[in-house]
Coordinates of C-alpha atoms and ligand atoms in Angstrom, one line a residue:
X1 CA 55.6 -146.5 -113.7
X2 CA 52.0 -145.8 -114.5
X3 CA 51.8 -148.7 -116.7
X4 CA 52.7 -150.8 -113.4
X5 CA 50.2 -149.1 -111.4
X6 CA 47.6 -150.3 -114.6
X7 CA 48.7 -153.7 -113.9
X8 CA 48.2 -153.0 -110.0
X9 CA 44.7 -151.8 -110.5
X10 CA 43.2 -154.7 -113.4
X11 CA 45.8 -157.4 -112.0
X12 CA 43.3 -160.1 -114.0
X13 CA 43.8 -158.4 -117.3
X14 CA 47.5 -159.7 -117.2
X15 CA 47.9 -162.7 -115.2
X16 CA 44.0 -164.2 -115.2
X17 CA 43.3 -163.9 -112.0
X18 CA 45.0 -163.1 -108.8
X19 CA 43.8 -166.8 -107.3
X20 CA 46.4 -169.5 -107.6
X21 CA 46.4 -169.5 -110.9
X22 CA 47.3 -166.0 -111.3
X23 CA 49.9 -166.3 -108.3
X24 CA 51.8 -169.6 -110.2
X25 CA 51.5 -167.1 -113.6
X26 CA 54.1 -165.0 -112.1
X27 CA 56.8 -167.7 -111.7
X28 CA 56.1 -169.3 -115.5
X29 CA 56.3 -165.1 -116.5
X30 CA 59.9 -165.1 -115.0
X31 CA 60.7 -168.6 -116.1
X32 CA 59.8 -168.2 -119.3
X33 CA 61.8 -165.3 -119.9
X34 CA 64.4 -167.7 -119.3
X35 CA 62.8 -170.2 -121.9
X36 CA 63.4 -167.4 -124.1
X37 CA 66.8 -166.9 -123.8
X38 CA 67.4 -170.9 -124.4
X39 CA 65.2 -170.7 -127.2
X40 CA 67.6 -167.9 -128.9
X41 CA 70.5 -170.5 -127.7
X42 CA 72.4 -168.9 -124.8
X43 CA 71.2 -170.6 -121.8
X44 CA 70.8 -173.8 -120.7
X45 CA 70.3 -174.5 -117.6
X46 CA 67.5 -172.8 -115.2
X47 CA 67.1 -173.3 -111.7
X48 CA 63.8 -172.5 -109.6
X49 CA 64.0 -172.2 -105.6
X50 CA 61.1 -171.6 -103.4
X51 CA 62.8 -169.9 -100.8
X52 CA 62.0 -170.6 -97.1
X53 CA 61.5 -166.6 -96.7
X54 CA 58.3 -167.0 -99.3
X55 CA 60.4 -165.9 -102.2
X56 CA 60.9 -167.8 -105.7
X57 CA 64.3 -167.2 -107.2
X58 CA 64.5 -168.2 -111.2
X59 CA 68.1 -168.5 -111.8
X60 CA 69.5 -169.0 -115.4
X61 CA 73.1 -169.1 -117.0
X62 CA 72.2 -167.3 -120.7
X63 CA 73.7 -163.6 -121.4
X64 CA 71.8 -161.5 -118.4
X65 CA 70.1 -159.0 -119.4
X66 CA 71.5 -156.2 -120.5
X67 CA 72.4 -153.3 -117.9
X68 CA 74.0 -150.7 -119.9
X69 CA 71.9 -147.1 -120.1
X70 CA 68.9 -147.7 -122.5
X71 CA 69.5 -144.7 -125.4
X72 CA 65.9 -143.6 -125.2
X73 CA 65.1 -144.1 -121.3
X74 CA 68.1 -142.9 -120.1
X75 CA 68.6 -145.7 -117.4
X76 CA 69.9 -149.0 -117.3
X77 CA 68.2 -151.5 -119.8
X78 CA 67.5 -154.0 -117.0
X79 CA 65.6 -151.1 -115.2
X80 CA 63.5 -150.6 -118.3
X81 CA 63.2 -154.2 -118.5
X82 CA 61.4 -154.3 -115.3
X83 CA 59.6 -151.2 -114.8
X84 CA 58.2 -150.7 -117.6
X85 CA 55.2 -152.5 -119.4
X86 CA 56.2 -154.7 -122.5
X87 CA 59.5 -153.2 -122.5
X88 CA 60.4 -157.3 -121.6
X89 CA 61.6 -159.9 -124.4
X90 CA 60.7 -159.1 -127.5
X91 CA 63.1 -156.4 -128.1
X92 CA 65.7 -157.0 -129.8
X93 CA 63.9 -159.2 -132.5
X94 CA 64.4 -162.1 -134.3
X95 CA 63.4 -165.4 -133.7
X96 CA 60.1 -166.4 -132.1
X97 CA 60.9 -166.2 -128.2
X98 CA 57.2 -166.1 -126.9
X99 CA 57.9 -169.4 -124.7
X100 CA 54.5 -168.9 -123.3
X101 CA 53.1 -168.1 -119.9
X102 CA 50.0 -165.8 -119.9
X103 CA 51.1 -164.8 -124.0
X104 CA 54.6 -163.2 -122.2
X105 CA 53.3 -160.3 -120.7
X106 CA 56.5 -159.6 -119.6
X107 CA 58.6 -159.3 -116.3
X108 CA 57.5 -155.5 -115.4
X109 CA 53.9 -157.8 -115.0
X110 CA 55.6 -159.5 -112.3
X111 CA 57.9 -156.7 -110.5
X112 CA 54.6 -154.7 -110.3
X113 CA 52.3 -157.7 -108.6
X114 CA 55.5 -158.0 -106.0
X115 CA 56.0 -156.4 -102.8
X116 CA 59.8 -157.0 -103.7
X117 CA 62.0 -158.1 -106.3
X118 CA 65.6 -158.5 -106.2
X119 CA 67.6 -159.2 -109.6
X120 CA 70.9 -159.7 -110.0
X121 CA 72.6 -160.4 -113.8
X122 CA 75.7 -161.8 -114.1
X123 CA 77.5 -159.9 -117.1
X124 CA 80.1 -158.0 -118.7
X125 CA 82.8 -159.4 -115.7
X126 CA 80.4 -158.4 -112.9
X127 CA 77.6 -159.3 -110.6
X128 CA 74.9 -156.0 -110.6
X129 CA 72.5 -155.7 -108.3
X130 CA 68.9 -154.0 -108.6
X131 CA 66.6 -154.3 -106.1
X132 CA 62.3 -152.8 -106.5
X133 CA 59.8 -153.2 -103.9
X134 CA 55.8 -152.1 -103.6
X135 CA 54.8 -152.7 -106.8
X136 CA 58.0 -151.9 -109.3
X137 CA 59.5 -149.0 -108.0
X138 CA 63.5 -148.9 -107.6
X139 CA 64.8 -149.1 -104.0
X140 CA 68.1 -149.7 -104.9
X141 CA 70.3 -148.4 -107.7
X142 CA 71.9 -150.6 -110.3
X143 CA 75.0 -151.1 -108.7
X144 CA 78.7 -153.1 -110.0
X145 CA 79.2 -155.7 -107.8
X146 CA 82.1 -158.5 -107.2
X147 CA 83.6 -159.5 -110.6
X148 CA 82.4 -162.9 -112.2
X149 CA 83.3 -165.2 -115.0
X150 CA 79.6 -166.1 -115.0
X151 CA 77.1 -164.8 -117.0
X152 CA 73.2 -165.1 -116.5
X153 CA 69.8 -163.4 -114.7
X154 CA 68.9 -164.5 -111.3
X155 CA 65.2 -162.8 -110.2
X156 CA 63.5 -163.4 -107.0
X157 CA 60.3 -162.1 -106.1
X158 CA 58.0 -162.2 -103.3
X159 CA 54.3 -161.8 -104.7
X160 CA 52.1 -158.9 -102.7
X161 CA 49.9 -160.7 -100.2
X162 CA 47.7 -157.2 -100.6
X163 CA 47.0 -158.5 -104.5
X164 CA 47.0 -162.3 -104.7
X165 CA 44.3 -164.5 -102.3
X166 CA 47.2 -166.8 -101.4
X167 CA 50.9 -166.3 -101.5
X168 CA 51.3 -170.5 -101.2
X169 CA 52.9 -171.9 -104.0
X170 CA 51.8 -175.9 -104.9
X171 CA 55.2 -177.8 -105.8
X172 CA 53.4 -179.9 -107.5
X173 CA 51.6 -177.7 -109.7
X174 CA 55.5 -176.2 -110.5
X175 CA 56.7 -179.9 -111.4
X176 CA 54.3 -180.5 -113.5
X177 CA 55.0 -177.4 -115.8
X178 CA 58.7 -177.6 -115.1
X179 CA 58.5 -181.7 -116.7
X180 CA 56.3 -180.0 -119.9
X181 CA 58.6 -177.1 -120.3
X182 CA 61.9 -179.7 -120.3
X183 CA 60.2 -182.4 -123.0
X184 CA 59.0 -179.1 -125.1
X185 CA 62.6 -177.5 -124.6
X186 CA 64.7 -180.5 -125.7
X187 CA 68.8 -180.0 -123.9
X188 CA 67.0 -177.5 -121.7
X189 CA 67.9 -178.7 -118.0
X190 CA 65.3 -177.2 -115.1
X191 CA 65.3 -177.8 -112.0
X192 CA 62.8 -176.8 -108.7
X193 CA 64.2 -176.8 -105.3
X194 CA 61.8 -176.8 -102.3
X195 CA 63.2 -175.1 -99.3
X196 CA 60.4 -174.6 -97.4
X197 CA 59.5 -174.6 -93.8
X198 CA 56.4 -176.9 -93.9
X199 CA 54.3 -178.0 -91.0
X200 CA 54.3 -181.1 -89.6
X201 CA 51.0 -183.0 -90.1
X202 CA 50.1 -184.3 -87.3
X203 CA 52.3 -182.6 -84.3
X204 CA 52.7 -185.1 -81.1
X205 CA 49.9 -183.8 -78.5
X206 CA 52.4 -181.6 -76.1
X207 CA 54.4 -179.9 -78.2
X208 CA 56.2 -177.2 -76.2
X209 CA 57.6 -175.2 -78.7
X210 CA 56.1 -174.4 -82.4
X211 CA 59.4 -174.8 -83.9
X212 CA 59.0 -178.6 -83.3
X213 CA 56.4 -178.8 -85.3
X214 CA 58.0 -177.8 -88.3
X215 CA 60.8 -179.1 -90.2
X216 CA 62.3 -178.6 -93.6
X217 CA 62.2 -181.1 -96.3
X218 CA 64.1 -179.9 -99.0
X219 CA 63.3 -181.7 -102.5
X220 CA 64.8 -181.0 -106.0
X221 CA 63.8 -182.3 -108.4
X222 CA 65.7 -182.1 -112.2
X223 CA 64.4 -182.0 -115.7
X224 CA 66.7 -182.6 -118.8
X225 CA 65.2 -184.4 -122.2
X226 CA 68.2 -184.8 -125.0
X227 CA 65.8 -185.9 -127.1
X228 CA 62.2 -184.1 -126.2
X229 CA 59.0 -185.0 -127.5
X230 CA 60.6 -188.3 -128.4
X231 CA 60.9 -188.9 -124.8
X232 CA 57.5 -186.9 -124.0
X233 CA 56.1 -190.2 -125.8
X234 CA 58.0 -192.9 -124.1
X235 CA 57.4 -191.2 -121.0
X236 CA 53.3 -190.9 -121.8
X237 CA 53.0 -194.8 -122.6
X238 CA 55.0 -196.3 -119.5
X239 CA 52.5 -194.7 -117.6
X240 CA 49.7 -196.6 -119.2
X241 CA 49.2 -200.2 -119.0
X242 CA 49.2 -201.1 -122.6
X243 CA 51.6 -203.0 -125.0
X244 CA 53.1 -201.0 -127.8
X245 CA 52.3 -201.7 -131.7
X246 CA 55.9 -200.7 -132.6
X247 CA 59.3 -200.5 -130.5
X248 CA 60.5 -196.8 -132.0
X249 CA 59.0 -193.9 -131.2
X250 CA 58.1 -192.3 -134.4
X251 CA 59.4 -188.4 -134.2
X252 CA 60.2 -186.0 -136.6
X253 CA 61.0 -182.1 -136.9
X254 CA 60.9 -179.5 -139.8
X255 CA 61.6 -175.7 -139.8
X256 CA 60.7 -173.0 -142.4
X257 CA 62.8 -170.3 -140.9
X258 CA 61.6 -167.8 -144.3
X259 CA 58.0 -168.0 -142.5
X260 CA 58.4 -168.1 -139.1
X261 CA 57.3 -171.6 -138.0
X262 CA 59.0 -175.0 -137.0
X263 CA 56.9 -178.1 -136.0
X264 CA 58.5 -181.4 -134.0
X265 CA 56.4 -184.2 -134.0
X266 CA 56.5 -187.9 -131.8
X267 CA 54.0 -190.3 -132.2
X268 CA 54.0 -194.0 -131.3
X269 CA 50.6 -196.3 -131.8
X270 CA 49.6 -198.7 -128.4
X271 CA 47.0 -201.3 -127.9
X272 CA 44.6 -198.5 -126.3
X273 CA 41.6 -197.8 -127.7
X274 CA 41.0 -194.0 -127.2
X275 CA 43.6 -191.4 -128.7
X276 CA 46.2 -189.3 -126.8
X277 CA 47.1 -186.3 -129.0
X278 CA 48.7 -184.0 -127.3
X279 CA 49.2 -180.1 -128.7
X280 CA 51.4 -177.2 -127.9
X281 CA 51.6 -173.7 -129.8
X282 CA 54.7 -171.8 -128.6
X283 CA 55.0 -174.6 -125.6
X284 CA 50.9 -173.6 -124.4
X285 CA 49.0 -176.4 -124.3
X286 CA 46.1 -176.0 -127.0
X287 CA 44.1 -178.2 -125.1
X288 CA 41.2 -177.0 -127.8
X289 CA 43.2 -178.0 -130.4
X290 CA 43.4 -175.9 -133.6
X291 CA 45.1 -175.5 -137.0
X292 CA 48.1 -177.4 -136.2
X293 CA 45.9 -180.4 -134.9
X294 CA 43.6 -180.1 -138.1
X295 CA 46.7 -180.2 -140.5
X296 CA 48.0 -183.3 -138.8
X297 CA 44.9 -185.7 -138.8
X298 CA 44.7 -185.1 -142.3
X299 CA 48.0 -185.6 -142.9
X300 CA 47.8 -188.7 -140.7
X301 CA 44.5 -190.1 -142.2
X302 CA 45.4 -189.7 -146.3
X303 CA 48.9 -190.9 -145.4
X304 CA 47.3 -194.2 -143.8
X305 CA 45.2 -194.4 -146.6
X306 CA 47.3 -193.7 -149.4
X307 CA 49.4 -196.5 -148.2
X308 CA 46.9 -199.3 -147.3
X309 CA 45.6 -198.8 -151.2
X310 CA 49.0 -198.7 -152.4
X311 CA 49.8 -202.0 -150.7
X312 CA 46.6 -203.4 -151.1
X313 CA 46.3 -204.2 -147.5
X314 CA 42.3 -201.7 -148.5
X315 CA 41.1 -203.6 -151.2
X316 CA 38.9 -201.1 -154.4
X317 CA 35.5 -202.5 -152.4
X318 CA 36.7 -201.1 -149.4
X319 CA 36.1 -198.3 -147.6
X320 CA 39.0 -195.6 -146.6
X321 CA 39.9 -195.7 -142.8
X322 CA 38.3 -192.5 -141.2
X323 CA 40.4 -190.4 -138.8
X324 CA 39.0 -192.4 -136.2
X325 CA 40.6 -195.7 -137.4
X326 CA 44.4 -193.8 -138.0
X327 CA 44.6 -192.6 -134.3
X328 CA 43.0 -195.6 -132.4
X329 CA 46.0 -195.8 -129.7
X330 CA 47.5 -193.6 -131.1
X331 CA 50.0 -191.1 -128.5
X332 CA 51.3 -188.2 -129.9
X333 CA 52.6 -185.0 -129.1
X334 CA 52.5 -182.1 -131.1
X335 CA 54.6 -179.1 -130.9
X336 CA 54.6 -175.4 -133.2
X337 CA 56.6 -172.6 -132.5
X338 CA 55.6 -169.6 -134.5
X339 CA 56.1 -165.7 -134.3
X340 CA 52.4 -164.2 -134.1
X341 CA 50.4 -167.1 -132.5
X342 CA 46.6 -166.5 -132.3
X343 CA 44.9 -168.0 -129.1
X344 CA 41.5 -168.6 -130.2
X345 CA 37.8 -170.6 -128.5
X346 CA 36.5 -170.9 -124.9
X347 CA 39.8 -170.6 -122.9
X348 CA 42.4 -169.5 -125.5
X349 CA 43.5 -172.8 -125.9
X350 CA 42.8 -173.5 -129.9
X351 CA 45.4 -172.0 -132.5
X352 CA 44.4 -169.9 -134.9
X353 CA 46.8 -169.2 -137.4
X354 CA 46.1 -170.8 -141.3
X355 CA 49.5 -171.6 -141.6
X356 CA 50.1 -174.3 -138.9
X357 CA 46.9 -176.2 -141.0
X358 CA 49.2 -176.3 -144.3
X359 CA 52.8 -176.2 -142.7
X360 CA 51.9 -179.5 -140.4
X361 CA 50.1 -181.1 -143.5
X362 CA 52.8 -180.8 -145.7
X363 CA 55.5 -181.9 -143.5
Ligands
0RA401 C1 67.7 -159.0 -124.3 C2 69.0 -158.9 -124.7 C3 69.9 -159.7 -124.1 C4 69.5 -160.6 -123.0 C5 68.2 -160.6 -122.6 C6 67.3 -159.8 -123.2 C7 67.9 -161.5 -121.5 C8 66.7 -161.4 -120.8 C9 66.4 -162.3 -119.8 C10 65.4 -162.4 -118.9 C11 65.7 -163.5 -118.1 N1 66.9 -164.0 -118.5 C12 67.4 -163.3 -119.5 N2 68.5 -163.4 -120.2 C13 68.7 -162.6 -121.2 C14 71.4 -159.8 -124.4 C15 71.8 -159.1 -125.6 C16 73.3 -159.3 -125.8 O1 74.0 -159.7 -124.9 O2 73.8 -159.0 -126.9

């Protein structure tokens, strides 16, 4: 529990900041522990409530994590899982989970900036219950529930009002991230349910009781791509007003599972004059680009230029078409998953590592 109490103390140093940025941090943490679990393929289906009490419940159907006694702790793994720092995710190896959120600091990040958490993993025939409060520590026991058929995790957490500015979560914000994560996460379905109380706007002038003025407008909304990035692309140019150059999306993927990296690829070229290149490393946006990017504008550009030379459409006087020329209306998205990712630049948004550069060439 000290390691909480670390994260209680420098709350910034895991989640960013403890403004609304940090606050929404804590639901992609838990989410993306979910992510994870898809990624490995046992889950596939998540569903995100913002509870009417102020909590957020991330519910998911993979294996649930495990809740048999940890052989070094000497406690259930789940209450390793979320009391202890980095004991989250990664174990267990294999596979590059790292979905994302603030570089997966884990779910012990978020049971320690919560006044309460209450998880309950479906698993093994059973429903167990766990419940922490103040900051990570266990208030209630691990205990063997109803039996189930189901399997899966289902976490809800009410971030400390003591650590974080505001305790208001922005649906919109969620959506947003939700959308990304379902086009990055192709057959992943996720939803976000709103059950909040929320204020009317402008309450008739005698109102006699406050209750009147409220009312509860549930929304859900429900993201599932079959076919991702392809879709991330169609999606991307309806919203513009601009014709198409070619009916097909353009979308490939590749995998060298021997060096731990995979690439998927959709690109389709509009009437638009600027560029929309979109790149993700691990499902972060790399809005500052990086190796990945590099390796595919070269690609993109000799490609264009082998061909136009080939087929004479670039005559010997001619110059080659710069990069410029190859992605003039140009909308593609990008996406790398790979084991160790290095964040790199101003805001940790440019990938680092060599091999993306070579790996996304070649392919
Ligand atoms: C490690 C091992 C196993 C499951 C998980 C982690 C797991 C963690 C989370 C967090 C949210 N949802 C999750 N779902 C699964 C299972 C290992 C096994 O069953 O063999």
């Amino acid at each position: 529990l000290e390691g909480l109490e670390a994260v209680r103390k420098r709350p910034g140093m895991y989640i960013g900041s403890t403004g609304p940025r940090g606050l929404h941090h804590l639901v992609y943490e838990v989410v993306d522990n979910s992510v994870d679990e898809a990624l490995a393929g046992y889950c596939d289906t998540i569903n995100v409530t913002l509870q009417a009490d102020g909590g957020v419940r991330c519910e998911d159907n993979g294996r649930g994590i495990p809740v048999d006694i940890h052989p070094t702790e000497g406690k259930p793994t789940v209450e390793v899982v979320m009391t202890i720092l980095h004991a989250g995710g990664k174990f267990g190896g294999g596979g590059y989970a790292v979905s994302g959120g603030l570089h997966g600091v884990g779910i012990s990040v978020v049971n320690a900036l919560s006044e309460k958490v209450n998880t309950i993993v479906r698993r093994q025939g059973h429903a167990w219950r766990i419940g922490f409060a103040n900051g990570g520590h266990t208030v209630q026991e691990l205990t063997k529930g109803e039996e189930t058929e189901l399997t899966g995790t289902s976490q809800t957490f009410y971030p400390d009002p003591e650590i974080f500015e505001t305790t208001e979560f922005d649906f919109e914000t969620l959506r947003a991230r939700f959308q990304q994560m379902a086009f990055l996460n192709k057959g992943l379905r996720i939803t976000l349910t709103d059950e909040r109380v929320q204020e009317i706007e402008e309450p008739e002038a005698e109102v006699e009781e406050e209750i009147e003025n409220q009312v509860v407008k549930p929304r859900t909304v429900d993201y599932l791509y079959k076919d991702g990035l392809l879709d991330y692309v169609k999606h991307l140019n309806a919203a513009k007003k601009i014709e198409l150059v070619h009916d097909e999306v353009i979308a490939f993927e590749s995998e060298d599972a021997a060096r731990g990296i995979s690439l998927e690829i959709a690109m389709q070229w509009t009437s638009a004059y600027a560029e929309s290149v979109h790149t993700y490393a691990n499902t972060i946006n790399t809005h500052e680009g990086g190796t990945h990017e590099e390796g595919f504008r070269a690609a993109l550009t000799g490609l264009l230029n082998r061909y136009a030379r080939d087929n004479k459409i670039l005559r010997e006087k001619d110059d080659n078409l710069t990069g410029e020329d190859a992605r003039e209306g140009l909308t593609a998205v990008i996406s790398v998953k790979l084991s160790e990712p290095q964040f790199e630049g101003q805001t940790k948004t440019k990938l680092g590592n060599s091999i993306a550069r070579g790996f996304v060439q070649g392919v």
